[in-house]
Short mmCIF file of C-alpha atoms in Angstrom, two decimals:
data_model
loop_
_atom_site.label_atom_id
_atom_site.label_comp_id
_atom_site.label_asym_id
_atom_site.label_seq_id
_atom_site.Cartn_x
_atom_site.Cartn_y
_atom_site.Cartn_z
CA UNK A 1 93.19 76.53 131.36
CA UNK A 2 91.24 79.43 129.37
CA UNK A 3 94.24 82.01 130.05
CA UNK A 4 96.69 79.12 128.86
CA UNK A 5 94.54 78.72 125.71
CA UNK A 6 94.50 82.15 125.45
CA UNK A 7 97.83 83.14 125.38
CA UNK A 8 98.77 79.85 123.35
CA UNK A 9 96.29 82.04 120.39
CA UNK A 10 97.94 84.69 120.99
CA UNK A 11 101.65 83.46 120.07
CA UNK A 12 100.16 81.65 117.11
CA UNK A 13 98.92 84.75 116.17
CA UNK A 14 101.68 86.92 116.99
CA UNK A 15 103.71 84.36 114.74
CA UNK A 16 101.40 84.43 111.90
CA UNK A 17 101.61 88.60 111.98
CA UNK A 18 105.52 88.02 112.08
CA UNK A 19 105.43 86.19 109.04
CA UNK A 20 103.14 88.30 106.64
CA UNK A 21 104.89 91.46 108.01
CA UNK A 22 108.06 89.80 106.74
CA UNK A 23 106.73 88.71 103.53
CA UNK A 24 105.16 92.21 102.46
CA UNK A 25 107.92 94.03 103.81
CA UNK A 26 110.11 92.22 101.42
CA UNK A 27 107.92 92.62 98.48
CA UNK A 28 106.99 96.62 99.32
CA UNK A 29 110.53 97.33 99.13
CA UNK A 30 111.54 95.62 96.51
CA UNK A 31 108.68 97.48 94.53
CA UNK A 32 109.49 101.14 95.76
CA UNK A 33 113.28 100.56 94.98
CA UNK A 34 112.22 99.39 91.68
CA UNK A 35 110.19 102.45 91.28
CA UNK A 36 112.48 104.77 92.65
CA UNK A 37 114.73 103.73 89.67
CA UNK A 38 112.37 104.97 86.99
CA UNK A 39 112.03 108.01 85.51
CA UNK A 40 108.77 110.42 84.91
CA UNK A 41 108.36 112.76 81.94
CA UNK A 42 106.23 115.55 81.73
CA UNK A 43 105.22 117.07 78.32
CA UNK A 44 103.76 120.64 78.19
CA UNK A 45 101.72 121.45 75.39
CA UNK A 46 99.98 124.98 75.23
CA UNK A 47 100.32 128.66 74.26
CA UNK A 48 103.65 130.32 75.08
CA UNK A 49 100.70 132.54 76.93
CA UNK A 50 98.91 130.12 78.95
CA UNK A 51 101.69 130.02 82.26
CA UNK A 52 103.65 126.85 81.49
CA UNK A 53 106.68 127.67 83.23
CA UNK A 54 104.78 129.45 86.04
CA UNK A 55 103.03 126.59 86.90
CA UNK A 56 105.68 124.11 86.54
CA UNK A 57 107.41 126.20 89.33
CA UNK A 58 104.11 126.24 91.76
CA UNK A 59 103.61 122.81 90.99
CA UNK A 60 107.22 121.30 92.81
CA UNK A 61 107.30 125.01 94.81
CA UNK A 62 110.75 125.59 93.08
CA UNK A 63 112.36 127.15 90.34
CA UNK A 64 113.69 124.26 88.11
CA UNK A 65 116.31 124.59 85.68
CA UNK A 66 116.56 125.04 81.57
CA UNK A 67 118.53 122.66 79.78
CA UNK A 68 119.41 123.23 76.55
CA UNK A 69 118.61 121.04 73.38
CA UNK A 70 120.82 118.07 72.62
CA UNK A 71 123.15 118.62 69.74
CA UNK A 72 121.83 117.52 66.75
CA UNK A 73 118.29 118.49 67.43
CA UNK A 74 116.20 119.99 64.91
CA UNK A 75 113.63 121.77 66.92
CA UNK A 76 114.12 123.62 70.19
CA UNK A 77 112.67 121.60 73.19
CA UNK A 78 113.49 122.85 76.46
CA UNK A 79 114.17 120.34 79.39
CA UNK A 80 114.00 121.34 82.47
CA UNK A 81 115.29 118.92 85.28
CA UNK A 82 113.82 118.94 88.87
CA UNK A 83 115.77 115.47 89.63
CA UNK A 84 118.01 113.76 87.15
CA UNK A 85 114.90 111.48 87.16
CA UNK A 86 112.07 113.57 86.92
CA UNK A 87 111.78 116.10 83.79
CA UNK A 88 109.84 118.33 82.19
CA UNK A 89 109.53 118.65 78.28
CA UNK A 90 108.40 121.61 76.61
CA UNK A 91 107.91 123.02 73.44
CA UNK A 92 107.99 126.25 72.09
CA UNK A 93 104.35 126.42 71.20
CA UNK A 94 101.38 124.68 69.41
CA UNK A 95 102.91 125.57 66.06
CA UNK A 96 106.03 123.26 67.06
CA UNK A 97 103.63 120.40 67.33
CA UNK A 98 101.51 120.84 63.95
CA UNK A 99 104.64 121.02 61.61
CA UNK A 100 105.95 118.03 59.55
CA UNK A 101 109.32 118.44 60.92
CA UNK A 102 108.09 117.63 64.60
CA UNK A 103 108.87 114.00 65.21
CA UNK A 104 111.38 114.83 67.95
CA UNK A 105 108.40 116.83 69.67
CA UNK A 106 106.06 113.96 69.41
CA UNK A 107 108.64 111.44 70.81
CA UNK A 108 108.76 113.43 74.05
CA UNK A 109 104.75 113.14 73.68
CA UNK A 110 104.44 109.60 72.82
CA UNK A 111 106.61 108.89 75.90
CA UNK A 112 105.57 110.98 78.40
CA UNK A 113 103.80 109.92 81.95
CA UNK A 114 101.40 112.83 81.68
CA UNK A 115 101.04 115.59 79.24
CA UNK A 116 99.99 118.41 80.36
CA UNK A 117 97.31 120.50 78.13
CA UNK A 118 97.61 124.19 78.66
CA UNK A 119 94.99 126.64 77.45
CA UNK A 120 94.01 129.85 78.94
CA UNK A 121 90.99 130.94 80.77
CA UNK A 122 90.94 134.16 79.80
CA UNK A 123 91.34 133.82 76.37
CA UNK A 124 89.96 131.37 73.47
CA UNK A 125 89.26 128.40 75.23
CA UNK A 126 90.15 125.17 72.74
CA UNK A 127 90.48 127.17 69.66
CA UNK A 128 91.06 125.28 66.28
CA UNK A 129 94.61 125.34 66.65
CA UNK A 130 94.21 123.65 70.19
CA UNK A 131 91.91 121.21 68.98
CA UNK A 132 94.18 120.23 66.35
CA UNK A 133 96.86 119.49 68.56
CA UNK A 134 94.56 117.55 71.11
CA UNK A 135 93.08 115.20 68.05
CA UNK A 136 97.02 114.60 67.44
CA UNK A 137 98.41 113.97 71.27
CA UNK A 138 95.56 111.81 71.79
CA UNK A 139 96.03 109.38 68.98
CA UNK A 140 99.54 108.97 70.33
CA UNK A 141 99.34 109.34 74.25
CA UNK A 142 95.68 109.32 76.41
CA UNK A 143 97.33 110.62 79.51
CA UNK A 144 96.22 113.51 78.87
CA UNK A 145 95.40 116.50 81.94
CA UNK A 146 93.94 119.75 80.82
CA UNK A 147 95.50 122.88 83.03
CA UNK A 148 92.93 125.21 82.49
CA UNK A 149 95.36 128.18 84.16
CA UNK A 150 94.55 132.00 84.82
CA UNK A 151 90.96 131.64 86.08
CA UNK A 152 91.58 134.55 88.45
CA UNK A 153 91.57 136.30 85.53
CA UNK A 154 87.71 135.56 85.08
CA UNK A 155 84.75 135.77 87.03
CA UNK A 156 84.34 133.44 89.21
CA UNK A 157 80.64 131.87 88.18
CA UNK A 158 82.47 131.24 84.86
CA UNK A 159 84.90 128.69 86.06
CA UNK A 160 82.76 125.85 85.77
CA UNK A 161 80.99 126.49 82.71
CA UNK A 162 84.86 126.80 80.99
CA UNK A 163 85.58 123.47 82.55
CA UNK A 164 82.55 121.42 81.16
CA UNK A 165 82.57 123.35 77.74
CA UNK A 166 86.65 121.59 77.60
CA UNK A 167 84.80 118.31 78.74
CA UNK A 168 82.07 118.61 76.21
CA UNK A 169 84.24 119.45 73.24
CA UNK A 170 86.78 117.08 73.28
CA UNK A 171 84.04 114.41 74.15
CA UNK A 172 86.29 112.91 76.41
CA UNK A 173 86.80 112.02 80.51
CA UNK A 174 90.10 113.20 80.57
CA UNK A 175 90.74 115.78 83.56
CA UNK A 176 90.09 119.48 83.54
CA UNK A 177 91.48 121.53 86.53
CA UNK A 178 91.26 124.75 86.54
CA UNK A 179 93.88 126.77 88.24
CA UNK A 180 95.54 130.00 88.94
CA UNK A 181 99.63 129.61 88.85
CA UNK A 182 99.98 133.40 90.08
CA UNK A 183 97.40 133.19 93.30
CA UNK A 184 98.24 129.30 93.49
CA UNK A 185 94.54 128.37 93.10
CA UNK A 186 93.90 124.42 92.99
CA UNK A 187 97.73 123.85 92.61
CA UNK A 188 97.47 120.76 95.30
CA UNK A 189 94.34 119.66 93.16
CA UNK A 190 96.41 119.62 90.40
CA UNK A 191 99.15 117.61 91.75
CA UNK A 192 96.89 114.89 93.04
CA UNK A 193 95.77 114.55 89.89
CA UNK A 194 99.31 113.83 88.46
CA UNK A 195 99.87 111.38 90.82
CA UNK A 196 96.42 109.39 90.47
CA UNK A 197 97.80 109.10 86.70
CA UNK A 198 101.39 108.37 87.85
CA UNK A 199 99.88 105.73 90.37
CA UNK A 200 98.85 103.57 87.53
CA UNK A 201 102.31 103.57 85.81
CA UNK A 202 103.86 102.87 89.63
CA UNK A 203 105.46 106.20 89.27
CA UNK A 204 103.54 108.06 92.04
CA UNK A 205 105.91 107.79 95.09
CA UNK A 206 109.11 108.95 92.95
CA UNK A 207 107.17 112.06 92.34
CA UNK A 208 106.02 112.57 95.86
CA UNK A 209 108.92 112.22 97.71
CA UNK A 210 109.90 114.88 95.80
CA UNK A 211 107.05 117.57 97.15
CA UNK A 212 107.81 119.85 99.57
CA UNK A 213 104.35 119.23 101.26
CA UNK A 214 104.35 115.97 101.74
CA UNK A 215 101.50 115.86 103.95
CA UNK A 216 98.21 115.68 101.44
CA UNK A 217 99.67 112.69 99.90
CA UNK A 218 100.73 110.61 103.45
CA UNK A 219 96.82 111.35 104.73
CA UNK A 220 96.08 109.59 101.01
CA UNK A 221 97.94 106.61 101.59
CA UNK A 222 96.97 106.22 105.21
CA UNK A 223 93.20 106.69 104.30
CA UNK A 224 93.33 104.60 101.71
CA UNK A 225 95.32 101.54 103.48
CA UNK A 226 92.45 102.11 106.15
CA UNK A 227 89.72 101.63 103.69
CA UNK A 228 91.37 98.29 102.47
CA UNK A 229 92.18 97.10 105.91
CA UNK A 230 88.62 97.95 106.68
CA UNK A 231 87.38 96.17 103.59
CA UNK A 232 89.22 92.95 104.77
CA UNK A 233 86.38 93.30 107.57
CA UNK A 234 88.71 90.91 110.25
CA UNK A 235 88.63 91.64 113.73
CA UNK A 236 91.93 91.86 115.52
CA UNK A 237 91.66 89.47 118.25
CA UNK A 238 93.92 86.52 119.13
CA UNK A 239 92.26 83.60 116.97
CA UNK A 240 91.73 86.23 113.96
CA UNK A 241 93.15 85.64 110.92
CA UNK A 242 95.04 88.70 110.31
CA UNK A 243 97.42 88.12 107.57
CA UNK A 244 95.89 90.70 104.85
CA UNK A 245 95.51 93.65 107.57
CA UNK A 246 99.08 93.32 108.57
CA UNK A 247 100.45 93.31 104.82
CA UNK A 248 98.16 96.29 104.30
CA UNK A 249 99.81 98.14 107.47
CA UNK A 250 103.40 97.30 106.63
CA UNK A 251 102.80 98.53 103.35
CA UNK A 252 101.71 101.62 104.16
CA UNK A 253 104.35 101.45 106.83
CA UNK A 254 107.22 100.90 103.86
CA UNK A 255 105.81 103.82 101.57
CA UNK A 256 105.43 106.45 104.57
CA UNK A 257 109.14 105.74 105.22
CA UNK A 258 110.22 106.35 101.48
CA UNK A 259 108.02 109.36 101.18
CA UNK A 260 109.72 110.95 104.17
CA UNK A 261 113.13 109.64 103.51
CA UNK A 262 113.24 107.88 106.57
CA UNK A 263 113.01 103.92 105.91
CA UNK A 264 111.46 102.18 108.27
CA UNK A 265 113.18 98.75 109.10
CA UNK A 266 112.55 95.07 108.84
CA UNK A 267 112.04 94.56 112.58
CA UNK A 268 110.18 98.38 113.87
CA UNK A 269 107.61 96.88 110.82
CA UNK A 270 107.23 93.70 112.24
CA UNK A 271 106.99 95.12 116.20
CA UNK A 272 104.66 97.61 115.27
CA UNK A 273 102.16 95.04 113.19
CA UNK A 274 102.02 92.98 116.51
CA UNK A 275 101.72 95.66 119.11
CA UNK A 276 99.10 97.14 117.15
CA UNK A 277 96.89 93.67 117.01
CA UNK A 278 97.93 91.86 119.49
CA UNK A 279 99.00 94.27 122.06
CA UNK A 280 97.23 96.40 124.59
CA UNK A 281 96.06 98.57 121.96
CA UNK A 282 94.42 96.49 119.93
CA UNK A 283 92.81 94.58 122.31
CA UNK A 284 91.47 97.23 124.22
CA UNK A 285 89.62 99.15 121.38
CA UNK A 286 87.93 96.06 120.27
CA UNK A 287 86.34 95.21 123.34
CA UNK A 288 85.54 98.99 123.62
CA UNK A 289 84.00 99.10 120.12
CA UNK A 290 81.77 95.51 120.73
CA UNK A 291 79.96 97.40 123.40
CA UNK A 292 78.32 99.47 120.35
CA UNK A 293 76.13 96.36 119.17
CA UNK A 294 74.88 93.58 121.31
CA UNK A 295 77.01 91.02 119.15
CA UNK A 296 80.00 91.63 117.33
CA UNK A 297 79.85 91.69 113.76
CA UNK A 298 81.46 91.91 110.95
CA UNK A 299 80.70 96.04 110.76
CA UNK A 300 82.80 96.21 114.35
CA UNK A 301 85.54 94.24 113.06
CA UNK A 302 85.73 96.35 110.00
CA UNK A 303 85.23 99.33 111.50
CA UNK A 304 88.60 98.05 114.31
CA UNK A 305 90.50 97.64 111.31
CA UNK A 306 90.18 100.33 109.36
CA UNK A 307 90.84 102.94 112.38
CA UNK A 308 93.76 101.02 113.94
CA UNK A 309 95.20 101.29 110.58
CA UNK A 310 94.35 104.99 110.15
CA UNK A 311 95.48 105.60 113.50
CA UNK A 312 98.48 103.80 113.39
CA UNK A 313 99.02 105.48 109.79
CA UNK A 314 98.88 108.89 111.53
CA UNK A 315 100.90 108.10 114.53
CA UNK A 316 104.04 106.90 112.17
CA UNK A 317 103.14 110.37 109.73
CA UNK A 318 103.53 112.26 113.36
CA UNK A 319 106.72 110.87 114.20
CA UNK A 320 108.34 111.36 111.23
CA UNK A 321 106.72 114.88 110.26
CA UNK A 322 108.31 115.69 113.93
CA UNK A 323 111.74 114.12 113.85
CA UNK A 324 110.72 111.04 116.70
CA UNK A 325 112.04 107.55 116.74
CA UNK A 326 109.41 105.20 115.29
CA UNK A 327 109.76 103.02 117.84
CA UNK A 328 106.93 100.49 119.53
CA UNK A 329 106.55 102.71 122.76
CA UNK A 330 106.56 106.35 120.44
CA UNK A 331 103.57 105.03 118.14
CA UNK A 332 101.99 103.12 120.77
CA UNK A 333 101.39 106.54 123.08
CA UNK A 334 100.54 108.31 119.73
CA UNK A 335 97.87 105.72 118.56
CA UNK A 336 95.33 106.95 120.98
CA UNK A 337 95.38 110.40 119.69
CA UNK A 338 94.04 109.12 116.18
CA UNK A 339 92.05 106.64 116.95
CA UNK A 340 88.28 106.89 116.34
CA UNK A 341 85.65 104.20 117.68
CA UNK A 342 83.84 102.83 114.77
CA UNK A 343 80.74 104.43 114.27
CA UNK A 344 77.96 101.55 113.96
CA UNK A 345 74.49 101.52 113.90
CA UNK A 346 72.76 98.66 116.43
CA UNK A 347 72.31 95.39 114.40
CA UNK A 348 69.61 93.86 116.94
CA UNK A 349 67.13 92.24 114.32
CA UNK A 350 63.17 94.00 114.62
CA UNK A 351 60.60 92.24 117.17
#
C-alpha cells in the first residue's frame, strides 16, 4: 500500500514538474528571442591616448571593423560593428564632446547601454577636461564604467590608490576597473562588468553569445540559478512542491542553450527537470545528504537544491562545451561529477 502511495506521489509530482517546465520554457524563450532582437550600443569617451580601440579589440578578442560616418553628419563618429546588432560609438576625442556643435555625439551618449570612460593610468588621471566631460555624460546617461587602461605602465602598489582617487572625485559608485589592453590585465573583469549593466536592460545574453569564452559567464548563470534554487529551500522528494526549482532549472537550461547556440528543446527541458527530481538522481542524494543531521531540515533541502541545480547546470555546460547530445542518459552520468553534498552543520538542539 506504501509503495502504491508512493509511486501515486511520484506521478503527481512528475506531472506537476511537466507543467512548470512547460510554462517557463515558454516564457524563457519568448524573453531571449525578444532580447536577441535588440540592439546594444557602446559609447567610448576618452583621450585618443588612453587605448580605446585596443581595448575594444581585447574586449570581443577580435578586430572589429570602421564604418564610416553617415552622410550628412557634421562631426566624425566612428562606428565600428562587431554584429549588425552590437556597435561601438566613438568619438574623436574629449574636445568632440565639449563643443556646441556636438549634439550628434551626445545622441550616441544619451542612447547608449554603457559608456565607456577612458582615462589613462599613466598620465593625468581625471584632469579638468575629463571632469568636464563626466559632469556632462552623467546628466544625460548614468551607465557610466570607468576603463582605467595602461596600469602596466605604473607600479603596481599604485593601482588602487588611482582607482579610489576616480571613486573619490567624481563622488560617485559608478565602476572603476583598471586594466591593461596590451598585457590583457582584468579584460574578463571588465566584461563582467558590462554585462552586470547590460543584465538590467535584458541585453546581457545578446552580448555573451557573442564572446569567444563563453565559459566565465555559463559558471555565472549556473551559480546563480543554484543560489535561487537553493533560496527556494524545497527538498526534492516525491510530495515536494517543486514548481519554482524546476522553472529556475529550465531557465537556466533555455539561456545555456542560447549562449552556446545550441537550443535546447521543449521536451530534453522537460525530461531533464524530472530525471533530475524525481529520478534516481535526485532521490539518491537526498537521502545521502539527510544522513548529515538527525532530521531533515530546511538547510538539507536547500542545500539538495542548490547543488542538483549547479550540478545539473555544469553537466548541460559539459555537453555542450564538448559537442554531446543533451540527452537524459548524457547529463544523468555527468551529474555525479558536479555534484557536491551540502555542507551542514548538525541542527540537534543543546541538552
Amino acid at each position: 500500500m506504501q509503495d502504491q502511495n508512493t509511486e501515486q506521489l511520484s506521478d503527481e509530482l512528475e506531472k506537476q514538474i511537466r507543467d512548470a517546465a512547460e510554462e517557463a520554457f515558454d516564457e524563457e524563450v519568448e524573453s531571449v528571442n525578444d532580447q536577441l532582437e535588440k540592439e546594444i550600443t557602446f559609447a567610448l569617451v576618452g583621450d585618443i591616448n588612453t587605448g580605446k580601440s585596443s581595448t575594444v579589440n581585447a574586449l570581443m578578442e577580435d578586430e572589429l571593423a570602421s564604418v564610416a560616418p553617415e552622410p550628412g553628419q557634421t562631426i566624425e563618429v566612428g562606428r565600428y560593428y562587431y554584429t549588425e546588432k552590437i556597435v561601438f560609438v566613438d568619438t574623436p576625442g574629449l574636445d568632440d564632446v565639449i563643443k556646441k556643435n556636438s549634439e550628434q555625439t551626445m545622441k550616441f551618449f544619451r542612447q547608449a547601454d554603457v559608456i565607456l570612460f577612458f582615462l589613462n593610468a599613466a598620465g593625468t588621471v581625471l584632469s579638468d577636461g575629463e571632469m568636464k566631460v563626466f559632469k556632462k555624460l552623467k546628466r544625460k546617461n548614468n551607465n557610466i564604467i570607468f576603463v582605467l587602461n595602461k596600469i602596466d605602465a605604473v607600479d603596481e602598489s599604485e593601482v588602487d590608490g588611482l582607482v579610489q582617487y576616480v571613486k573619490r572625485h567624481t563622488a560617485t559608485n559608478l565602476p572603476v576597473i583598471p586594466i591593461s589592453s596590451k598585457e590583457g590585465t582584468n579584460v574578463q573583469e571588465l566584461r563582467e562588468e558590462i554585462l552586470d549593466m547590460l543584465k538590467k536592460n535584458g541585453k546581457d545574453l545578446l552580448f555573451a553569445r557573442h564572446l569567444r569564452d563563453k565559459s566565465p559567464v555559463a559558471n555565472k548563470w549556473i551559480y546563480a540559478a543554484g543560489g535561487a534554487a537553493g533560496t527556494v529551500g524545497l527538498s526534492p522528494i516525491p510530495g515536494s512542491d517543486i514548481v519554482p526549482i524546476t522553472g529556475i532549472q529550465v531557465t537556466m537550461m533555455v539561456r545555456l542553450g542560447k549562449l552556446y547556440d545550441k537550443p535546447i528543446s521543449k521536451r530534453r527541458a522537460k525530461e531533464l527537470a524530472i530525471a533530475t527530481v524525481v529520478g534516481n538522481i535526485g532521490r539518491t542524494t537526498f537521502r545521502q545528504a539527510v544522513k548529515v543531521v538527525p532530521v531533515a531540515g530546511s538547510i538539507t533541502a536547500a542545500g539538495v537544491a542548490g547543488s542538483l541545480t549547479v550540478a545539473l547546470g555544469f553537466a548541460v555546460k559539459y555537453a555542450y562545451e564538448h559537442d554531446l547530445d543533451v540527452d537524459v542518459d548524457t547529463i544523468m552520468s555527468l551529474i555525479p561529477k558536479y555534484y557536491e553534498e551540502p555542507k551542514v552543520k548538525d541542527q540537534t538542539p543543546p541538552k
